Amino acid sequence: MPSSTARGGHGPEEQAEEPALLRAENARLRKAGKEWQLDRKIVRAGAGGGGDKLPGVAEPPPL
């Protein structure tokens, strides 16, 4: 009978690595989410999307 790893299952080594891989993936997704939120703020501010002010960015002078 083949072992669980030969059938594509999770052997003890894979089970031990999985939490570390999941933590790394979660960290990557959190970073991507923060970058996406910043991009969204920049686009909204550029489009005059009201309410989303970028910290440290001055308002343009009136025309």
CSV table of C-alpha atoms in Angstrom, one decimal:
chain,number,residue,atom,x,y,z
A,1,MET,CA,0.0,0.0,0.0
A,2,PRO,CA,1.5,3.4,-1.0
A,3,SER,CA,2.2,6.0,1.7
A,4,SER,CA,0.0,9.1,2.1
A,5,THR,CA,2.7,11.3,0.6
A,6,ALA,CA,2.9,9.1,-2.5
A,7,ARG,CA,-0.8,9.6,-3.0
A,8,GLY,CA,-0.6,13.3,-2.6
A,9,GLY,CA,-1.7,13.4,1.0
A,10,HIS,CA,0.0,15.4,3.8
A,11,GLY,CA,2.9,13.6,5.4
A,12,PRO,CA,4.3,14.6,8.8
A,13,GLU,CA,6.9,16.9,7.1
A,14,GLU,CA,4.3,18.7,5.1
A,15,GLN,CA,2.1,19.1,8.1
A,16,ALA,CA,5.0,20.7,10.0
A,17,GLU,CA,5.7,23.1,7.2
A,18,GLU,CA,2.0,24.1,6.6
A,19,PRO,CA,1.6,26.6,9.5
A,20,ALA,CA,4.8,28.5,8.5
A,21,LEU,CA,3.6,28.6,4.9
A,22,LEU,CA,0.2,29.9,5.9
A,23,ARG,CA,1.8,32.6,8.2
A,24,ALA,CA,3.9,33.8,5.3
A,25,GLU,CA,1.0,33.8,2.9
A,26,ASN,CA,-1.1,35.8,5.5
A,27,ALA,CA,1.7,38.4,5.8
A,28,ARG,CA,1.9,38.7,2.1
A,29,LEU,CA,-1.8,39.2,1.8
A,30,ARG,CA,-1.9,41.8,4.6
A,31,LYS,CA,0.9,43.8,2.9
A,32,ALA,CA,-0.9,43.6,-0.5
A,33,GLY,CA,-4.1,44.8,1.2
A,34,LYS,CA,-2.4,47.8,2.7
A,35,GLU,CA,-0.8,48.7,-0.7
A,36,TRP,CA,-4.2,48.3,-2.3
A,37,GLN,CA,-5.8,50.7,0.2
A,38,LEU,CA,-3.1,53.3,-0.4
A,39,ASP,CA,-3.5,53.0,-4.2
A,40,ARG,CA,-7.3,53.4,-3.7
A,41,LYS,CA,-6.8,56.5,-1.6
A,42,ILE,CA,-4.4,58.0,-4.2
A,43,VAL,CA,-6.9,57.3,-7.1
A,44,ARG,CA,-9.8,58.7,-5.1
A,45,ALA,CA,-7.9,61.8,-4.2
A,46,GLY,CA,-6.8,62.3,-7.8
A,47,ALA,CA,-10.4,61.9,-9.0
A,48,GLY,CA,-11.7,64.4,-6.4
A,49,GLY,CA,-13.4,61.6,-4.6
A,50,GLY,CA,-14.1,63.8,-1.5
A,51,GLY,CA,-13.3,62.7,2.0
A,52,ASP,CA,-10.2,60.7,1.4
A,53,LYS,CA,-7.4,63.1,2.2
A,54,LEU,CA,-3.9,61.9,1.9
A,55,PRO,CA,-1.8,62.7,5.0
A,56,GLY,CA,1.0,65.2,4.2
A,57,VAL,CA,-0.4,66.2,0.8
A,58,ALA,CA,-1.5,69.8,0.5
A,59,GLU,CA,-4.7,70.8,-1.3
A,60,PRO,CA,-4.0,72.4,-4.7
A,61,PRO,CA,-4.6,76.2,-4.9
A,62,PRO,CA,-8.0,77.2,-6.2
A,63,LEU,CA,-8.2,78.1,-9.9
